[in-house]
């Protein structure tokens, strides 16, 4: 449960990645947000209910 003020977005919100990081393990490539979302360095996510969000990297623009 988030105790920040204002409260962080919930895990089912579109802006869930804006929640505060409560544990970071860059050597393993993941961080835990206060809304219980695991965010991976490849931009994938694991939600608390087990739902997987595929990586959503920005597309490269070629000139």
PDB file of N, CA, C and O in Angstrom:
ATOM      1  N   UNK A   1       0.840  -1.187   0.000  1.00  0.00           N
ATOM      2  CA  UNK A   1       0.000   0.000   0.000  1.00  0.00           C
ATOM      3  C   UNK A   1       0.881   1.244   0.000  1.00  0.00           C
ATOM      4  O   UNK A   1       1.848   1.337   0.728  1.00  0.00           O
ATOM      5  N   UNK A   2       0.519   2.176  -0.826  1.00  0.00           N
ATOM      6  CA  UNK A   2       1.281   3.402  -0.956  1.00  0.00           C
ATOM      7  C   UNK A   2       0.966   4.348   0.204  1.00  0.00           C
ATOM      8  O   UNK A   2      -0.183   4.602   0.523  1.00  0.00           O
ATOM      9  N   UNK A   3       2.019   4.864   0.797  1.00  0.00           N
ATOM     10  CA  UNK A   3       1.842   5.849   1.872  1.00  0.00           C
ATOM     11  C   UNK A   3       2.329   7.228   1.441  1.00  0.00           C
ATOM     12  O   UNK A   3       2.402   8.137   2.258  1.00  0.00           O
ATOM     13  N   UNK A   4       2.681   7.374   0.164  1.00  0.00           N
ATOM     14  CA  UNK A   4       3.137   8.665  -0.346  1.00  0.00           C
ATOM     15  C   UNK A   4       1.957   9.612  -0.509  1.00  0.00           C
ATOM     16  O   UNK A   4       0.833   9.185  -0.711  1.00  0.00           O
ATOM     17  N   UNK A   5       2.256  10.903  -0.433  1.00  0.00           N
ATOM     18  CA  UNK A   5       1.230  11.918  -0.663  1.00  0.00           C
ATOM     19  C   UNK A   5       1.709  12.827  -1.761  1.00  0.00           C
ATOM     20  O   UNK A   5       2.790  13.387  -1.624  1.00  0.00           O
ATOM     21  N   UNK A   6       1.006  12.994  -2.848  1.00  0.00           N
ATOM     22  CA  UNK A   6      -0.212  12.274  -3.194  1.00  0.00           C
ATOM     23  C   UNK A   6       0.096  10.800  -3.452  1.00  0.00           C
ATOM     24  O   UNK A   6       1.245  10.442  -3.722  1.00  0.00           O
ATOM     25  N   UNK A   7      -0.923   9.971  -3.357  1.00  0.00           N
ATOM     26  CA  UNK A   7      -0.711   8.543  -3.523  1.00  0.00           C
ATOM     27  C   UNK A   7      -0.261   8.219  -4.937  1.00  0.00           C
ATOM     28  O   UNK A   7      -0.586   8.918  -5.890  1.00  0.00           O
ATOM     29  N   UNK A   8       0.480   7.155  -5.041  1.00  0.00           N
ATOM     30  CA  UNK A   8       0.990   6.712  -6.340  1.00  0.00           C
ATOM     31  C   UNK A   8      -0.116   6.035  -7.138  1.00  0.00           C
ATOM     32  O   UNK A   8      -1.085   5.540  -6.566  1.00  0.00           O
ATOM     33  N   UNK A   9       0.047   5.978  -8.456  1.00  0.00           N
ATOM     34  CA  UNK A   9      -0.941   5.296  -9.285  1.00  0.00           C
ATOM     35  C   UNK A   9      -1.016   3.810  -8.921  1.00  0.00           C
ATOM     36  O   UNK A   9      -0.011   3.209  -8.539  1.00  0.00           O
ATOM     37  N   UNK A  10      -2.175   3.239  -9.058  1.00  0.00           N
ATOM     38  CA  UNK A  10      -2.354   1.815  -8.769  1.00  0.00           C
ATOM     39  C   UNK A  10      -1.750   0.977  -9.887  1.00  0.00           C
ATOM     40  O   UNK A  10      -1.438   1.481 -10.966  1.00  0.00           O
ATOM     41  N   UNK A  11      -1.624  -0.304  -9.636  1.00  0.00           N
ATOM     42  CA  UNK A  11      -1.029  -1.216 -10.609  1.00  0.00           C
ATOM     43  C   UNK A  11      -1.853  -1.327 -11.884  1.00  0.00           C
ATOM     44  O   UNK A  11      -1.322  -1.639 -12.943  1.00  0.00           O
ATOM     45  N   UNK A  12      -3.148  -1.049 -11.813  1.00  0.00           N
ATOM     46  CA  UNK A  12      -3.986  -1.154 -13.011  1.00  0.00           C
ATOM     47  C   UNK A  12      -4.179   0.191 -13.719  1.00  0.00           C
ATOM     48  O   UNK A  12      -4.893   0.273 -14.711  1.00  0.00           O
ATOM     49  N   UNK A  13      -3.492   1.224 -13.252  1.00  0.00           N
ATOM     50  CA  UNK A  13      -3.557   2.535 -13.900  1.00  0.00           C
ATOM     51  C   UNK A  13      -2.631   2.569 -15.108  1.00  0.00           C
ATOM     52  O   UNK A  13      -1.619   1.873 -15.142  1.00  0.00           O
ATOM     53  N   UNK A  14      -2.962   3.384 -16.081  1.00  0.00           N
ATOM     54  CA  UNK A  14      -2.107   3.522 -17.268  1.00  0.00           C
ATOM     55  C   UNK A  14      -0.748   4.117 -16.909  1.00  0.00           C
ATOM     56  O   UNK A  14       0.252   3.827 -17.551  1.00  0.00           O
ATOM     57  N   UNK A  15      -0.700   4.955 -15.876  1.00  0.00           N
ATOM     58  CA  UNK A  15       0.553   5.601 -15.475  1.00  0.00           C
ATOM     59  C   UNK A  15       1.221   4.890 -14.298  1.00  0.00           C
ATOM     60  O   UNK A  15       1.928   5.490 -13.515  1.00  0.00           O
ATOM     61  N   UNK A  16       1.012   3.573 -14.179  1.00  0.00           N
ATOM     62  CA  UNK A  16       1.527   2.790 -13.051  1.00  0.00           C
ATOM     63  C   UNK A  16       3.034   2.926 -12.866  1.00  0.00           C
ATOM     64  O   UNK A  16       3.547   2.795 -11.775  1.00  0.00           O
ATOM     65  N   UNK A  17       3.782   3.202 -13.945  1.00  0.00           N
ATOM     66  CA  UNK A  17       5.237   3.325 -13.858  1.00  0.00           C
ATOM     67  C   UNK A  17       5.671   4.588 -13.112  1.00  0.00           C
ATOM     68  O   UNK A  17       6.852   4.731 -12.787  1.00  0.00           O
ATOM     69  N   UNK A  18       4.746   5.499 -12.839  1.00  0.00           N
ATOM     70  CA  UNK A  18       5.072   6.733 -12.124  1.00  0.00           C
ATOM     71  C   UNK A  18       5.138   6.522 -10.613  1.00  0.00           C
ATOM     72  O   UNK A  18       5.515   7.437  -9.885  1.00  0.00           O
ATOM     73  N   UNK A  19       4.818   5.330 -10.142  1.00  0.00           N
ATOM     74  CA  UNK A  19       4.884   5.043  -8.705  1.00  0.00           C
ATOM     75  C   UNK A  19       6.335   5.083  -8.222  1.00  0.00           C
ATOM     76  O   UNK A  19       7.271   4.894  -9.004  1.00  0.00           O
ATOM     77  N   UNK A  20       6.521   5.314  -6.931  1.00  0.00           N
ATOM     78  CA  UNK A  20       7.856   5.387  -6.341  1.00  0.00           C
ATOM     79  C   UNK A  20       8.524   4.018  -6.352  1.00  0.00           C
ATOM     80  O   UNK A  20       7.889   2.999  -6.119  1.00  0.00           O
ATOM     81  N   UNK A  21       9.828   4.032  -6.584  1.00  0.00           N
ATOM     82  CA  UNK A  21      10.625   2.811  -6.511  1.00  0.00           C
ATOM     83  C   UNK A  21      10.940   2.529  -5.053  1.00  0.00           C
ATOM     84  O   UNK A  21      11.432   3.406  -4.341  1.00  0.00           O
ATOM     85  N   UNK A  22      10.642   1.313  -4.601  1.00  0.00           N
ATOM     86  CA  UNK A  22      10.950   0.965  -3.204  1.00  0.00           C
ATOM     87  C   UNK A  22      12.104  -0.020  -3.101  1.00  0.00           C
ATOM     88  O   UNK A  22      12.679  -0.179  -2.032  1.00  0.00           O
ATOM     89  N   UNK A  23      12.431  -0.689  -4.200  1.00  0.00           N
ATOM     90  CA  UNK A  23      13.600  -1.577  -4.242  1.00  0.00           C
ATOM     91  C   UNK A  23      14.128  -1.575  -5.664  1.00  0.00           C
ATOM     92  O   UNK A  23      13.365  -1.694  -6.614  1.00  0.00           O
ATOM     93  N   UNK A  24      15.430  -1.430  -5.786  1.00  0.00           N
ATOM     94  CA  UNK A  24      16.039  -1.389  -7.110  1.00  0.00           C
ATOM     95  C   UNK A  24      17.208  -2.360  -7.147  1.00  0.00           C
ATOM     96  O   UNK A  24      18.056  -2.359  -6.245  1.00  0.00           O
ATOM     97  N   UNK A  25      17.246  -3.181  -8.166  1.00  0.00           N
ATOM     98  CA  UNK A  25      18.327  -4.148  -8.348  1.00  0.00           C
ATOM     99  C   UNK A  25      18.813  -4.055  -9.790  1.00  0.00           C
ATOM    100  O   UNK A  25      18.561  -4.943 -10.596  1.00  0.00           O
ATOM    101  N   UNK A  26      19.537  -2.972 -10.127  1.00  0.00           N
ATOM    102  CA  UNK A  26      19.990  -2.785 -11.507  1.00  0.00           C
ATOM    103  C   UNK A  26      20.913  -3.905 -11.979  1.00  0.00           C
ATOM    104  O   UNK A  26      20.938  -4.227 -13.165  1.00  0.00           O
ATOM    105  N   UNK A  27      21.642  -4.520 -11.057  1.00  0.00           N
ATOM    106  CA  UNK A  27      22.520  -5.616 -11.442  1.00  0.00           C
ATOM    107  C   UNK A  27      21.732  -6.839 -11.920  1.00  0.00           C
ATOM    108  O   UNK A  27      22.234  -7.676 -12.661  1.00  0.00           O
ATOM    109  N   UNK A  28      20.451  -6.917 -11.507  1.00  0.00           N
ATOM    110  CA  UNK A  28      19.575  -7.995 -11.938  1.00  0.00           C
ATOM    111  C   UNK A  28      18.562  -7.522 -12.978  1.00  0.00           C
ATOM    112  O   UNK A  28      17.827  -8.319 -13.539  1.00  0.00           O
ATOM    113  N   UNK A  29      18.493  -6.209 -13.182  1.00  0.00           N
ATOM    114  CA  UNK A  29      17.643  -5.660 -14.233  1.00  0.00           C
ATOM    115  C   UNK A  29      16.197  -5.429 -13.859  1.00  0.00           C
ATOM    116  O   UNK A  29      15.339  -5.400 -14.729  1.00  0.00           O
ATOM    117  N   UNK A  30      15.894  -5.213 -12.567  1.00  0.00           N
ATOM    118  CA  UNK A  30      14.503  -4.966 -12.193  1.00  0.00           C
ATOM    119  C   UNK A  30      14.412  -4.010 -11.003  1.00  0.00           C
ATOM    120  O   UNK A  30      15.358  -3.825 -10.265  1.00  0.00           O
ATOM    121  N   UNK A  31      13.211  -3.419 -10.888  1.00  0.00           N
ATOM    122  CA  UNK A  31      12.879  -2.555  -9.757  1.00  0.00           C
ATOM    123  C   UNK A  31      11.464  -2.855  -9.311  1.00  0.00           C
ATOM    124  O   UNK A  31      10.603  -3.213 -10.122  1.00  0.00           O
ATOM    125  N   UNK A  32      11.218  -2.706  -8.011  1.00  0.00           N
ATOM    126  CA  UNK A  32       9.885  -2.891  -7.439  1.00  0.00           C
ATOM    127  C   UNK A  32       9.309  -1.527  -7.099  1.00  0.00           C
ATOM    128  O   UNK A  32       9.951  -0.730  -6.402  1.00  0.00           O
ATOM    129  N   UNK A  33       8.108  -1.262  -7.585  1.00  0.00           N
ATOM    130  CA  UNK A  33       7.427  -0.005  -7.295  1.00  0.00           C
ATOM    131  C   UNK A  33       6.502  -0.181  -6.101  1.00  0.00           C
ATOM    132  O   UNK A  33       6.116  -1.306  -5.761  1.00  0.00           O
ATOM    133  N   UNK A  34       6.104   0.918  -5.483  1.00  0.00           N
ATOM    134  CA  UNK A  34       5.274   0.833  -4.278  1.00  0.00           C
ATOM    135  C   UNK A  34       3.861   0.319  -4.568  1.00  0.00           C
ATOM    136  O   UNK A  34       3.150  -0.055  -3.645  1.00  0.00           O
ATOM    137  N   UNK A  35       3.478   0.243  -5.832  1.00  0.00           N
ATOM    138  CA  UNK A  35       2.180  -0.335  -6.184  1.00  0.00           C
ATOM    139  C   UNK A  35       2.320  -1.820  -6.524  1.00  0.00           C
ATOM    140  O   UNK A  35       1.439  -2.421  -7.108  1.00  0.00           O
ATOM    141  N   UNK A  36       3.471  -2.413  -6.149  1.00  0.00           N
ATOM    142  CA  UNK A  36       3.766  -3.844  -6.315  1.00  0.00           C
ATOM    143  C   UNK A  36       4.003  -4.268  -7.749  1.00  0.00           C
ATOM    144  O   UNK A  36       3.917  -5.450  -8.067  1.00  0.00           O
ATOM    145  N   UNK A  37       4.304  -3.337  -8.615  1.00  0.00           N
ATOM    146  CA  UNK A  37       4.637  -3.649 -10.000  1.00  0.00           C
ATOM    147  C   UNK A  37       6.152  -3.850 -10.093  1.00  0.00           C
ATOM    148  O   UNK A  37       6.919  -3.052  -9.559  1.00  0.00           O
ATOM    149  N   UNK A  38       6.563  -4.937 -10.744  1.00  0.00           N
ATOM    150  CA  UNK A  38       7.966  -5.154 -11.055  1.00  0.00           C
ATOM    151  C   UNK A  38       8.221  -4.583 -12.440  1.00  0.00           C
ATOM    152  O   UNK A  38       7.529  -4.936 -13.394  1.00  0.00           O
ATOM    153  N   UNK A  39       9.194  -3.692 -12.542  1.00  0.00           N
ATOM    154  CA  UNK A  39       9.554  -3.079 -13.813  1.00  0.00           C
ATOM    155  C   UNK A  39      10.939  -3.598 -14.187  1.00  0.00           C
ATOM    156  O   UNK A  39      11.872  -3.553 -13.372  1.00  0.00           O
ATOM    157  N   UNK A  40      11.074  -4.088 -15.416  1.00  0.00           N
ATOM    158  CA  UNK A  40      12.335  -4.642 -15.883  1.00  0.00           C
ATOM    159  C   UNK A  40      13.041  -3.656 -16.792  1.00  0.00           C
ATOM    160  O   UNK A  40      12.407  -2.809 -17.414  1.00  0.00           O
ATOM    161  N   UNK A  41      14.369  -3.781 -16.880  1.00  0.00           N
ATOM    162  CA  UNK A  41      15.151  -2.817 -17.659  1.00  0.00           C
ATOM    163  C   UNK A  41      14.801  -2.839 -19.134  1.00  0.00           C
ATOM    164  O   UNK A  41      15.061  -1.870 -19.838  1.00  0.00           O
ATOM    165  N   UNK A  42      14.201  -3.917 -19.630  1.00  0.00           N
ATOM    166  CA  UNK A  42      13.796  -3.957 -21.045  1.00  0.00           C
ATOM    167  C   UNK A  42      12.432  -3.311 -21.256  1.00  0.00           C
ATOM    168  O   UNK A  42      11.876  -3.393 -22.331  1.00  0.00           O
ATOM    169  N   UNK A  43      11.894  -2.665 -20.233  1.00  0.00           N
ATOM    170  CA  UNK A  43      10.607  -1.960 -20.162  1.00  0.00           C
ATOM    171  C   UNK A  43       9.419  -2.894 -20.036  1.00  0.00           C
ATOM    172  O   UNK A  43       8.281  -2.442 -20.086  1.00  0.00           O
ATOM    173  N   UNK A  44       9.648  -4.178 -19.835  1.00  0.00           N
ATOM    174  CA  UNK A  44       8.555  -5.094 -19.527  1.00  0.00           C
ATOM    175  C   UNK A  44       8.141  -4.923 -18.076  1.00  0.00           C
ATOM    176  O   UNK A  44       8.866  -4.327 -17.267  1.00  0.00           O
ATOM    177  N   UNK A  45       6.963  -5.442 -17.730  1.00  0.00           N
ATOM    178  CA  UNK A  45       6.447  -5.306 -16.371  1.00  0.00           C
ATOM    179  C   UNK A  45       5.742  -6.585 -15.952  1.00  0.00           C
ATOM    180  O   UNK A  45       5.219  -7.326 -16.787  1.00  0.00           O
ATOM    181  N   UNK A  46       5.726  -6.822 -14.658  1.00  0.00           N
ATOM    182  CA  UNK A  46       4.959  -7.905 -14.072  1.00  0.00           C
ATOM    183  C   UNK A  46       4.040  -7.286 -13.035  1.00  0.00           C
ATOM    184  O   UNK A  46       4.508  -6.662 -12.070  1.00  0.00           O
ATOM    185  N   UNK A  47       2.732  -7.411 -13.251  1.00  0.00           N
ATOM    186  CA  UNK A  47       1.752  -6.815 -12.345  1.00  0.00           C
ATOM    187  C   UNK A  47       1.508  -7.743 -11.171  1.00  0.00           C
ATOM    188  O   UNK A  47       1.761  -8.954 -11.248  1.00  0.00           O
ATOM    189  N   UNK A  48       0.974  -7.220 -10.062  1.00  0.00           N
ATOM    190  CA  UNK A  48       0.753  -8.035  -8.873  1.00  0.00           C
ATOM    191  C   UNK A  48      -0.166  -9.239  -9.102  1.00  0.00           C
ATOM    192  O   UNK A  48      -0.041 -10.248  -8.418  1.00  0.00           O
ATOM    193  N   UNK A  49      -1.067  -9.148 -10.069  1.00  0.00           N
ATOM    194  CA  UNK A  49      -1.975 -10.268 -10.333  1.00  0.00           C
ATOM    195  C   UNK A  49      -1.359 -11.321 -11.252  1.00  0.00           C
ATOM    196  O   UNK A  49      -1.999 -12.277 -11.644  1.00  0.00           O
ATOM    197  N   UNK A  50      -0.068 -11.137 -11.624  1.00  0.00           N
ATOM    198  CA  UNK A  50       0.627 -12.085 -12.476  1.00  0.00           C
ATOM    199  C   UNK A  50       0.575 -11.738 -13.950  1.00  0.00           C
ATOM    200  O   UNK A  50       1.210 -12.404 -14.763  1.00  0.00           O
ATOM    201  N   UNK A  51      -0.161 -10.701 -14.309  1.00  0.00           N
ATOM    202  CA  UNK A  51      -0.254 -10.284 -15.708  1.00  0.00           C
ATOM    203  C   UNK A  51       1.094  -9.750 -16.170  1.00  0.00           C
ATOM    204  O   UNK A  51       1.774  -9.015 -15.462  1.00  0.00           O
ATOM    205  N   UNK A  52       1.483 -10.145 -17.384  1.00  0.00           N
ATOM    206  CA  UNK A  52       2.740  -9.701 -17.968  1.00  0.00           C
ATOM    207  C   UNK A  52       2.465  -8.594 -18.973  1.00  0.00           C
ATOM    208  O   UNK A  52       1.589  -8.725 -19.823  1.00  0.00           O
ATOM    209  N   UNK A  53       3.216  -7.512 -18.857  1.00  0.00           N
ATOM    210  CA  UNK A  53       3.153  -6.417 -19.821  1.00  0.00           C
ATOM    211  C   UNK A  53       4.419  -6.520 -20.658  1.00  0.00           C
ATOM    212  O   UNK A  53       5.534  -6.439 -20.131  1.00  0.00           O
ATOM    213  N   UNK A  54       4.254  -6.729 -21.948  1.00  0.00           N
ATOM    214  CA  UNK A  54       5.401  -6.889 -22.842  1.00  0.00           C
ATOM    215  C   UNK A  54       6.235  -5.617 -22.882  1.00  0.00           C
ATOM    216  O   UNK A  54       5.715  -4.515 -22.659  1.00  0.00           O
ATOM    217  N   UNK A  55       7.529  -5.751 -23.161  1.00  0.00           N
ATOM    218  CA  UNK A  55       8.373  -4.555 -23.292  1.00  0.00           C
ATOM    219  C   UNK A  55       7.779  -3.582 -24.304  1.00  0.00           C
ATOM    220  O   UNK A  55       7.218  -3.990 -25.317  1.00  0.00           O
ATOM    221  N   UNK A  56       7.879  -2.308 -23.993  1.00  0.00           N
ATOM    222  CA  UNK A  56       7.297  -1.279 -24.854  1.00  0.00           C
ATOM    223  C   UNK A  56       8.330  -0.170 -25.096  1.00  0.00           C
ATOM    224  O   UNK A  56       8.134   0.973 -24.738  1.00  0.00           O
ATOM    225  N   UNK A  57       9.413  -0.588 -25.694  1.00  0.00           N
ATOM    226  CA  UNK A  57      10.482   0.355 -26.042  1.00  0.00           C
ATOM    227  C   UNK A  57      10.020   1.281 -27.137  1.00  0.00           C
ATOM    228  O   UNK A  57       9.270   0.866 -28.028  1.00  0.00           O
ATOM    229  N   UNK A  58      10.498   2.520 -27.128  1.00  0.00           N
ATOM    230  CA  UNK A  58      10.150   3.417 -28.235  1.00  0.00           C
ATOM    231  C   UNK A  58      10.784   2.916 -29.535  1.00  0.00           C
ATOM    232  O   UNK A  58      11.866   2.324 -29.527  1.00  0.00           O
ATOM    233  N   UNK A  59      10.103   3.128 -30.627  1.00  0.00           N
ATOM    234  CA  UNK A  59      10.625   2.733 -31.917  1.00  0.00           C
ATOM    235  C   UNK A  59      11.734   3.675 -32.342  1.00  0.00           C
ATOM    236  O   UNK A  59      11.650   4.886 -32.150  1.00  0.00           O
ATOM    237  N   UNK A  60      12.782   3.122 -32.932  1.00  0.00           N
ATOM    238  CA  UNK A  60      13.889   3.942 -33.423  1.00  0.00           C
ATOM    239  C   UNK A  60      13.435   4.673 -34.691  1.00  0.00           C
ATOM    240  O   UNK A  60      12.743   4.109 -35.546  1.00  0.00           O
ATOM    241  N   UNK A  61      13.850   5.912 -34.808  1.00  0.00           N
ATOM    242  CA  UNK A  61      13.521   6.711 -35.992  1.00  0.00           C
ATOM    243  C   UNK A  61      14.764   6.739 -36.865  1.00  0.00           C
ATOM    244  O   UNK A  61      15.845   7.113 -36.416  1.00  0.00           O
ATOM    245  N   UNK A  62      14.595   6.313 -38.108  1.00  0.00           N
ATOM    246  CA  UNK A  62      15.731   6.338 -39.019  1.00  0.00           C
ATOM    247  C   UNK A  62      15.570   7.503 -39.985  1.00  0.00           C
ATOM    248  O   UNK A  62      14.465   7.831 -40.406  1.00  0.00           O
ATOM    249  N   UNK A  63      16.658   8.106 -40.322  1.00  0.00           N
ATOM    250  CA  UNK A  63      16.624   9.269 -41.210  1.00  0.00           C
ATOM    251  C   UNK A  63      16.882   8.880 -42.647  1.00  0.00           C
ATOM    252  O   UNK A  63      17.411   7.919 -42.990  1.00  0.00           O
TER     253      UNK A  63
END
